[in-house]
Coordinates of C-alpha atoms (C1' of nucleotides) in Angstrom, one line a residue:
Chain A
M224 CA 25.9 -11.8 1.7
N225 CA 25.1 -9.3 4.4
Q226 CA 22.6 -6.5 4.2
S227 CA 24.9 -3.6 3.6
K228 CA 26.6 -5.5 0.8
I229 CA 23.3 -6.0 -0.8
L230 CA 22.5 -2.3 -0.5
K231 CA 25.9 -1.3 -2.0
D232 CA 25.4 -3.6 -5.0
L233 CA 22.0 -2.1 -5.7
I234 CA 23.4 1.4 -5.5
S235 CA 26.3 0.7 -7.9
D236 CA 23.8 -0.8 -10.3
N237 CA 21.7 2.4 -10.0
L238 CA 18.7 0.4 -8.8
V239 CA 18.4 2.4 -5.6
S240 CA 19.7 5.9 -4.8
D241 CA 22.6 6.4 -2.4
P242 CA 21.1 7.7 0.8
N243 CA 23.9 10.2 1.2
G244 CA 23.3 11.7 -2.2
A245 CA 20.8 14.5 -2.8
R246 CA 18.2 12.3 -4.5
G247 CA 18.5 9.6 -1.8
R248 CA 18.2 12.1 1.0
L249 CA 15.1 13.5 -0.5
L250 CA 13.5 10.1 -0.9
K251 CA 14.2 9.2 2.7
E252 CA 12.6 12.4 3.9
A253 CA 9.7 11.9 1.5
A254 CA 9.1 8.4 2.9
R255 CA 9.0 9.8 6.4
L256 CA 6.6 12.6 5.5
F257 CA 4.3 10.5 3.4
R258 CA 4.0 8.0 6.2
D259 CA 3.5 10.5 8.9
K260 CA 1.1 12.8 7.1
G261 CA 0.0 10.9 4.1
Y262 CA 0.9 11.7 0.5
E263 CA -1.9 14.2 -0.1
R264 CA -1.3 16.1 3.1
T265 CA 2.4 16.4 2.3
T266 CA 3.0 19.5 0.1
V267 CA 5.9 20.0 -2.2
R268 CA 6.8 22.9 0.2
D269 CA 7.1 20.4 3.1
L270 CA 9.3 18.1 1.0
A271 CA 11.6 20.9 -0.1
A272 CA 11.8 22.3 3.5
A273 CA 12.8 18.8 4.8
V274 CA 15.9 18.9 2.6
G275 CA 16.6 22.6 2.9
I276 CA 15.8 23.8 -0.7
Q277 CA 13.0 25.9 -2.3
S278 CA 9.9 24.1 -3.4
G279 CA 10.5 24.9 -7.1
S280 CA 13.9 23.3 -7.0
L281 CA 12.3 19.9 -6.3
F282 CA 11.2 19.9 -9.9
H283 CA 14.8 19.9 -11.1
H284 CA 15.1 16.4 -9.6
F285 CA 11.6 15.0 -10.3
R286 CA 9.1 16.1 -12.9
T287 CA 6.0 15.7 -10.6
K288 CA 5.2 15.1 -7.0
E289 CA 3.8 11.7 -7.9
E290 CA 7.2 10.7 -9.4
I291 CA 8.6 11.1 -5.9
L292 CA 6.0 8.8 -4.5
K293 CA 6.7 6.2 -7.2
A294 CA 10.5 6.4 -6.7
V295 CA 10.0 5.8 -3.0
M296 CA 8.0 2.7 -3.7
V297 CA 10.1 1.3 -6.5
E298 CA 13.4 1.6 -4.7
T299 CA 11.9 0.1 -1.5
I300 CA 10.6 -2.9 -3.3
R301 CA 13.9 -3.5 -5.1
L302 CA 15.8 -3.4 -1.8
N303 CA 13.4 -5.7 0.0
T304 CA 13.2 -8.2 -2.8
A305 CA 17.0 -8.6 -2.6
L306 CA 16.9 -8.9 1.2
M307 CA 14.2 -11.5 1.1
Q308 CA 15.9 -13.5 -1.6
A309 CA 19.0 -13.6 0.5
A310 CA 17.0 -14.6 3.6
V311 CA 15.3 -17.5 1.8
D312 CA 18.5 -18.8 0.3
A313 CA 20.2 -18.9 3.7
A314 CA 17.5 -21.0 5.3
P315 CA 17.6 -24.8 4.9
T316 CA 14.1 -26.1 5.6
S317 CA 10.7 -24.8 4.5
Q318 CA 9.7 -23.8 8.0
E319 CA 12.9 -22.0 8.5
K320 CA 12.4 -20.3 5.1
L321 CA 9.0 -19.1 6.3
R322 CA 10.4 -17.9 9.5
A323 CA 13.1 -16.0 7.6
L324 CA 10.6 -14.4 5.3
V325 CA 8.4 -13.3 8.3
R326 CA 11.4 -12.0 10.1
A327 CA 12.6 -10.1 7.0
E328 CA 9.3 -8.6 6.3
L329 CA 8.9 -7.5 9.9
E330 CA 12.3 -5.9 9.7
S331 CA 11.4 -4.2 6.4
V332 CA 8.2 -2.8 7.9
N333 CA 9.5 -1.8 11.3
G334 CA 13.2 -1.2 10.7
Q335 CA 15.3 1.2 8.6
T336 CA 13.1 1.0 5.5
G337 CA 9.9 1.0 7.6
E338 CA 8.8 4.4 6.6
A339 CA 9.0 3.6 2.9
M340 CA 7.3 0.2 3.4
A341 CA 4.4 1.9 5.2
V342 CA 4.1 4.2 2.2
L343 CA 4.1 1.2 -0.1
V344 CA 1.1 -0.2 1.8
F345 CA -0.9 2.8 2.8
E346 CA -0.4 5.2 -0.1
W347 CA -1.1 2.8 -2.9
R348 CA -4.2 4.6 -4.0
S349 CA -2.3 7.9 -4.5
L350 CA -0.3 6.3 -7.3
A351 CA -1.6 6.9 -10.8
E352 CA -2.9 3.7 -12.4
E353 CA -0.1 3.5 -14.9
S354 CA 2.5 3.7 -12.1
Q355 CA 0.6 1.1 -10.2
A356 CA 1.1 -1.4 -13.0
D357 CA 4.9 -0.8 -13.0
V358 CA 5.2 -1.3 -9.2
L359 CA 2.9 -4.4 -9.3
E360 CA 5.3 -6.0 -11.7
L361 CA 8.1 -5.6 -9.3
R362 CA 6.0 -6.9 -6.4
D363 CA 5.2 -10.1 -8.2
I364 CA 8.9 -11.1 -8.0
Y365 CA 9.0 -11.2 -4.3
E366 CA 5.5 -12.6 -3.8
K367 CA 6.8 -15.7 -5.6
L368 CA 9.3 -16.2 -2.8
W369 CA 6.5 -16.5 -0.4
L370 CA 4.3 -18.7 -2.5
D371 CA 7.0 -21.2 -3.2
T372 CA 7.8 -21.5 0.5
L373 CA 4.2 -21.8 1.6
E374 CA 3.5 -24.3 -1.2
S375 CA 6.3 -26.5 0.2
L376 CA 4.9 -26.4 3.7
R377 CA 1.4 -27.2 2.3
Q378 CA 2.8 -30.3 0.5
E379 CA 4.6 -31.4 3.7
G380 CA 1.2 -31.3 5.4
R381 CA 2.3 -28.6 7.9
L382 CA 0.0 -25.9 6.5
L383 CA -3.8 -26.5 6.4
A384 CA -4.9 -23.4 4.4
D385 CA -4.4 -22.3 0.9
P386 CA -1.0 -20.7 0.3
F387 CA -2.4 -17.8 -1.7
V388 CA -4.8 -16.9 1.1
V389 CA -2.2 -17.3 3.7
R390 CA 0.2 -15.0 1.9
R391 CA -2.4 -12.3 1.7
M392 CA -3.4 -12.7 5.3
L393 CA 0.2 -12.5 6.3
T394 CA 0.7 -9.4 4.1
G395 CA -2.1 -7.7 6.1
A396 CA -1.0 -9.0 9.5
L397 CA 2.7 -8.1 9.1
S398 CA 2.1 -4.7 7.5
W399 CA -0.4 -3.8 10.2
T400 CA 2.4 -4.2 12.8
V401 CA 3.6 -0.8 11.8
T402 CA 0.6 0.8 13.4
W403 CA 1.1 -0.8 16.8
Y404 CA 4.5 -2.5 17.3
R405 CA 6.8 -0.4 19.4
P406 CA 9.9 -2.3 20.3
E407 CA 11.1 0.4 22.7
R408 CA 8.0 -0.3 24.9
G409 CA 6.7 -3.6 26.0
G410 CA 9.9 -5.6 25.6
L411 CA 8.8 -7.5 22.5
T412 CA 11.8 -7.9 20.2
L413 CA 11.6 -8.4 16.4
D414 CA 12.6 -12.1 17.0
G415 CA 9.9 -12.3 19.7
L416 CA 7.3 -10.9 17.3
T417 CA 8.5 -13.4 14.6
D418 CA 8.0 -16.3 17.1
Q419 CA 4.5 -15.0 17.9
T420 CA 3.6 -14.9 14.3
M421 CA 4.8 -18.5 13.7
A422 CA 3.1 -19.6 16.9
M423 CA -0.2 -18.1 15.7
M424 CA 0.0 -20.5 12.8
G425 CA 0.8 -23.4 15.1
F426 CA 4.5 -23.5 14.5
A427 CA 6.2 -23.9 17.8
P428 CA 9.6 -22.2 18.1
G429 CA 12.7 -24.3 17.2
A430 CA 10.6 -27.1 15.9
Chain B
M288 CA -31.5 -11.1 17.5
N289 CA -31.0 -10.7 13.8
Q290 CA -29.0 -8.1 12.0
S291 CA -31.8 -5.8 10.7
K292 CA -33.4 -5.8 14.2
I293 CA -30.0 -4.7 15.6
L294 CA -29.8 -1.9 13.1
K295 CA -33.3 -0.7 13.8
D296 CA -32.7 -0.6 17.5
L297 CA -29.6 1.5 16.9
I298 CA -31.5 3.9 14.6
S299 CA -34.3 4.4 17.1
D300 CA -31.8 5.2 19.8
N301 CA -30.2 7.8 17.5
L302 CA -26.9 5.9 17.6
V303 CA -26.7 5.4 13.8
S304 CA -28.5 7.4 11.1
D305 CA -31.3 5.9 9.1
P306 CA -29.8 5.1 5.7
N307 CA -33.0 6.3 4.0
G308 CA -32.8 9.7 5.6
A309 CA -30.8 12.6 4.2
R310 CA -28.0 12.3 6.7
G311 CA -27.7 8.5 6.4
R312 CA -27.6 8.7 2.6
L313 CA -24.8 11.2 2.7
L314 CA -22.8 9.1 5.1
K315 CA -23.2 6.1 2.9
E316 CA -22.0 8.0 -0.2
A317 CA -19.2 9.6 1.8
A318 CA -18.0 6.1 2.9
R319 CA -18.0 5.0 -0.7
L320 CA -16.1 8.0 -1.9
F321 CA -13.6 8.0 1.0
R322 CA -12.8 4.4 0.3
D323 CA -12.5 4.8 -3.4
K324 CA -10.5 8.0 -3.6
G325 CA -9.4 8.6 -0.1
Y326 CA -10.6 11.3 2.2
E327 CA -8.2 14.0 1.0
R328 CA -8.9 13.4 -2.7
T329 CA -12.6 13.5 -2.1
T330 CA -13.9 17.1 -2.3
V331 CA -17.0 18.6 -0.7
R332 CA -18.2 19.1 -4.2
D333 CA -17.8 15.3 -4.9
L334 CA -19.8 14.6 -1.7
A335 CA -22.5 17.1 -2.6
A336 CA -22.8 15.8 -6.1
A337 CA -23.2 12.2 -4.9
V338 CA -26.4 13.1 -3.0
G339 CA -27.6 15.7 -5.6
I340 CA -27.2 19.0 -3.7
Q341 CA -24.9 22.0 -3.9
S342 CA -21.5 21.8 -2.1
G343 CA -22.4 24.7 0.3
S344 CA -25.6 22.9 1.4
L345 CA -23.5 20.2 3.0
F346 CA -22.6 22.6 5.8
H347 CA -26.2 22.8 6.8
H348 CA -25.8 19.1 8.0
F349 CA -22.2 19.1 9.1
R350 CA -20.0 21.9 10.3
T351 CA -16.8 20.6 8.6
K352 CA -15.7 18.0 6.2
E353 CA -13.9 16.2 8.9
E354 CA -17.1 15.9 10.9
I355 CA -18.4 13.8 8.1
L356 CA -15.4 11.5 8.3
K357 CA -15.8 11.1 12.0
A358 CA -19.5 10.4 11.7
V359 CA -18.8 7.6 9.2
M360 CA -16.4 6.1 11.6
V361 CA -18.4 6.4 14.7
E362 CA -21.6 5.0 13.3
T363 CA -19.8 2.1 11.7
I364 CA -18.1 1.2 14.9
R365 CA -21.3 1.3 16.8
L366 CA -23.1 -0.9 14.4
N367 CA -20.3 -3.4 14.2
T368 CA -19.9 -3.6 18.0
A369 CA -23.5 -4.5 18.3
L370 CA -23.2 -7.1 15.5
M371 CA -20.1 -8.7 17.0
Q372 CA -21.7 -8.8 20.5
A373 CA -24.6 -10.7 19.1
A374 CA -22.3 -13.1 17.1
V375 CA -20.3 -13.9 20.2
D376 CA -23.4 -14.4 22.4
A377 CA -24.8 -16.9 20.0
A378 CA -21.8 -19.2 19.9
P379 CA -21.3 -21.8 22.6
T380 CA -17.6 -22.7 22.7
S381 CA -14.5 -20.6 22.5
Q382 CA -13.5 -21.9 19.1
E383 CA -17.0 -21.2 17.8
K384 CA -16.9 -17.7 19.3
L385 CA -13.6 -17.0 17.5
R386 CA -15.1 -18.3 14.3
A387 CA -18.1 -16.1 14.7
L388 CA -15.9 -13.1 15.3
V389 CA -13.8 -13.8 12.3
R390 CA -16.9 -14.3 10.2
A391 CA -18.5 -11.1 11.5
E392 CA -15.4 -9.0 10.9
L393 CA -15.0 -10.4 7.4
E394 CA -18.6 -9.5 6.7
S395 CA -18.2 -6.1 8.1
V396 CA -15.2 -5.5 5.9
N397 CA -16.5 -7.0 2.8
G398 CA -20.2 -6.7 3.1
Q399 CA -22.8 -3.9 3.4
T400 CA -20.7 -1.8 5.7
G401 CA -17.5 -2.6 3.9
E402 CA -16.9 0.8 2.5
A403 CA -17.2 2.4 5.9
M404 CA -15.0 -0.2 7.6
A405 CA -12.3 0.4 5.0
V406 CA -12.5 4.1 5.8
L407 CA -12.1 3.3 9.4
V408 CA -8.9 1.4 8.7
F409 CA -7.3 3.4 6.0
E410 CA -8.3 7.0 6.7
W411 CA -7.4 7.0 10.3
R412 CA -4.7 9.5 9.9
S413 CA -7.0 12.1 8.4
L414 CA -9.0 12.4 11.6
A415 CA -7.9 15.2 13.9
E416 CA -6.2 13.9 17.0
E417 CA -9.1 14.9 19.2
S418 CA -11.6 13.0 17.1
Q419 CA -9.2 10.0 17.1
A420 CA -9.4 9.8 20.9
D421 CA -13.2 9.7 20.7
V422 CA -13.3 6.9 18.2
L423 CA -10.6 4.9 20.0
E424 CA -12.8 4.8 23.1
L425 CA -15.5 3.2 21.1
R426 CA -13.1 0.7 19.5
D427 CA -11.9 -0.6 22.9
I428 CA -15.4 -1.9 23.6
Y429 CA -15.3 -4.4 20.8
E430 CA -11.7 -5.2 21.1
K431 CA -12.6 -6.6 24.5
L432 CA -14.9 -9.1 22.8
W433 CA -11.9 -10.5 20.8
L434 CA -9.5 -10.5 23.7
D435 CA -11.9 -12.4 26.1
T436 CA -12.4 -15.1 23.4
L437 CA -8.7 -15.4 22.6
E438 CA -7.8 -15.5 26.2
S439 CA -10.1 -18.5 26.7
L440 CA -8.6 -20.4 23.8
R441 CA -5.2 -19.7 25.3
Q442 CA -6.1 -21.1 28.6
E443 CA -7.6 -24.2 26.9
G444 CA -4.1 -24.7 25.3
R445 CA -5.5 -24.3 21.8
L446 CA -3.7 -21.1 21.1
L447 CA 0.1 -20.9 21.3
A448 CA 0.6 -17.1 20.9
D449 CA -0.2 -14.1 23.0
P450 CA -3.9 -13.0 22.6
F451 CA -3.0 -9.3 22.3
V452 CA -0.6 -10.1 19.4
V453 CA -3.0 -12.4 17.7
R454 CA -5.8 -9.9 17.8
R455 CA -3.6 -7.3 16.2
M456 CA -2.4 -9.7 13.6
L457 CA -6.0 -10.7 12.8
T458 CA -7.0 -7.0 12.6
G459 CA -4.4 -6.5 9.9
A460 CA -5.1 -9.8 8.1
L461 CA -8.9 -9.4 8.0
S462 CA -8.9 -5.7 7.2
W463 CA -6.5 -6.4 4.3
T464 CA -9.0 -8.7 2.7
V465 CA -10.8 -5.6 1.5
T466 CA -7.9 -5.0 -0.9
W467 CA -8.0 -8.4 -2.6
Y468 CA -11.1 -10.5 -1.7
R469 CA -13.6 -10.5 -4.6
P470 CA -16.4 -13.1 -3.9
E471 CA -17.7 -12.7 -7.4
R472 CA -14.5 -14.1 -8.9
G473 CA -12.6 -17.1 -7.7
G474 CA -15.5 -18.8 -6.0
L475 CA -14.3 -18.3 -2.5
T476 CA -17.3 -17.5 -0.2
L477 CA -17.2 -15.6 3.0
D478 CA -17.7 -18.9 4.8
G479 CA -14.8 -20.3 2.8
L480 CA -12.6 -17.4 3.7
T481 CA -13.5 -17.8 7.3
D482 CA -12.5 -21.5 7.2
Q483 CA -9.2 -20.5 5.6
T484 CA -8.5 -18.0 8.3
M485 CA -9.2 -20.6 11.0
A486 CA -7.2 -23.2 9.2
M487 CA -4.2 -20.8 9.0
M488 CA -4.2 -20.8 12.8
G489 CA -4.4 -24.6 12.9
F490 CA -8.1 -24.9 13.6
A491 CA -9.6 -27.5 11.3
P492 CA -13.2 -26.9 10.2
G493 CA -15.9 -28.3 12.4
A494 CA -13.5 -29.4 15.1
Chain C
dC295 C1' -45.4 31.5 10.0
dA296 C1' -41.5 29.6 11.8
dA297 C1' -38.1 26.1 11.1
dT298 C1' -35.7 23.4 8.1
dA299 C1' -33.5 22.5 3.8
dC300 C1' -31.5 24.1 0.1
dC301 C1' -29.3 27.3 -3.9
dA302 C1' -26.2 30.7 -6.3
dA303 C1' -22.2 33.1 -5.9
dG304 C1' -17.9 33.7 -4.4
dC305 C1' -13.9 34.5 -0.9
dA306 C1' -9.4 33.6 1.1
dA307 C1' -6.0 30.3 1.3
dG308 C1' -3.2 26.8 -0.2
dC309 C1' -2.0 23.7 -3.9
dG310 C1' 1.3 21.8 -7.8
dC311 C1' 4.1 23.5 -10.9
dT312 C1' 6.6 27.1 -14.2
dT313 C1' 9.6 30.7 -15.2
dG314 C1' 13.8 33.5 -15.8
dG315 C1' 17.8 34.2 -13.7
dT316 C1' 21.9 33.2 -10.3
dT317 C1' 25.3 30.3 -7.9
dT318 C1' 28.2 26.2 -7.7
dG319 C1' 31.0 22.3 -9.1
dT320 C1' 34.2 20.5 -12.6
dA321 C1' 37.4 20.0 -15.9
dA322 C1' 39.5 21.2 -20.1
dA323 C1' 42.3 25.1 -22.5
dC324 C1' 45.7 28.2 -22.3
Chain D
dG229 C1' 47.7 28.1 -12.1
dT230 C1' 44.7 31.0 -13.8
dT231 C1' 41.0 31.4 -17.2
dT232 C1' 37.1 29.8 -19.8
dA233 C1' 33.2 27.0 -20.6
dC234 C1' 29.2 24.7 -19.4
dA235 C1' 26.0 21.9 -17.1
dA236 C1' 23.9 20.9 -12.8
dA237 C1' 21.7 22.7 -8.7
dC238 C1' 19.3 26.1 -6.9
dC239 C1' 16.5 30.6 -5.8
dA240 C1' 12.7 34.2 -5.9
dA241 C1' 8.5 35.1 -7.6
dG242 C1' 4.3 34.0 -8.9
dC243 C1' 0.5 31.9 -12.1
dG244 C1' -3.6 29.4 -12.6
dC245 C1' -6.5 26.5 -10.3
dT246 C1' -8.8 24.0 -6.6
dT247 C1' -9.9 23.7 -2.0
dG248 C1' -13.1 24.1 2.3
dC249 C1' -16.2 27.0 3.8
dT250 C1' -19.3 31.5 4.1
dT251 C1' -23.0 34.4 3.0
dG252 C1' -27.5 36.2 1.8
dG253 C1' -31.4 34.8 0.0
dT254 C1' -35.3 31.4 -1.5
dA255 C1' -38.2 27.3 -1.6
dT256 C1' -40.5 23.6 1.2
dT257 C1' -42.8 21.6 5.0
dG258 C1' -45.6 20.9 9.1

DNA sequence: CAATACCAAGCAAGCGCTTGGTTTGTAAAC
DNA sequence: GTTTACAAACCAAGCGCTTGCTTGGTATTG
């Protein structure tokens, strides 16, 4: 199952918005603005201007500004859970599953959905506590993918550290790439960056 | 040279504010508030109330709110550069130097100066661009400590990945601990967490 | 008696959001 | 194939509130 097929399925199930529709376009622009300027510094007037409507008209689609932030996060997490699930299923061994997860997360963070993923990481505090709980529930689903894979490696003796700790370290390390990784300069590709991440943990490429 | 000696030297050189003075107390409270609520959500009235003065009186000590943010960052980076320098100097081998750096950064992030370090990481965007340049200059000094150490390990064949990439991965991973590491629960000490970090990279403890 | 530290009051600007009314898309009714 | 009906999408205006910061004056300190 390829990536665009996964996206289409989610759209037809109403789990993520069609990026060509009004709602989807707004969420895309919102993600970009929230990442670039931060949620607090982005005004509803900025958001409205980005999609060419008046600020008041936003509230026809969303009840509050915070609902926009939550929608960005929820839809992003849904899409990426599906992508990661597919990546894991396609890989045969534990080490290859880990590589697939690292690669998928790097792509989430630095690719198409990068803006939204950055928002998920850096604008967490701006979500109301009640909304945080809802999003956390979704996040647990895909955290399990990581933990199962890391647990297998641990049992195979190929990982020295605690899977829980490693997952959290990787969350930080991979998310942080959004602040410095620029594929257009330096010649480091996403595959190259994936190899470097694996190498950092002592996994030689192709082994 | 122990930690409180280092702090005292910096204070007498006017490089960091005495935490008992008016300015130092404000910066400490500011760091806490900025970490807890974010820079934008923290008002000058919040800051003033935290040290028991009127909001207008803040501007007797600082010209703008942003100047407070910058001061938090600059003083934190100065202190931690000095602490890291001491930690590296005290360790004999490359691996022990790396362990000392990891340990020192974990302590910066999760210990006394943790609030300010979290601000340095997560409130970066709220700094005006001009201020960012000033702080970046200071940061380069202590980044060099890391790169020199990682470069040595690389040449010894004990590190498979590129030092630049590893340092950035570690920046993310270690900073991120501030969002989940709670020494009071779970029984994982800072030393334990340091061991886990080293183990993740394939360095067994005490080797 | 000067400098430093502070207070009380408030201003101008910007914020999220509301309101009442108009346009646009769609599809059944005639 | 034009008319009617109606909801969805949007605009223009602005309200009530909060924001960072200023001002003019008063204690406090060496």
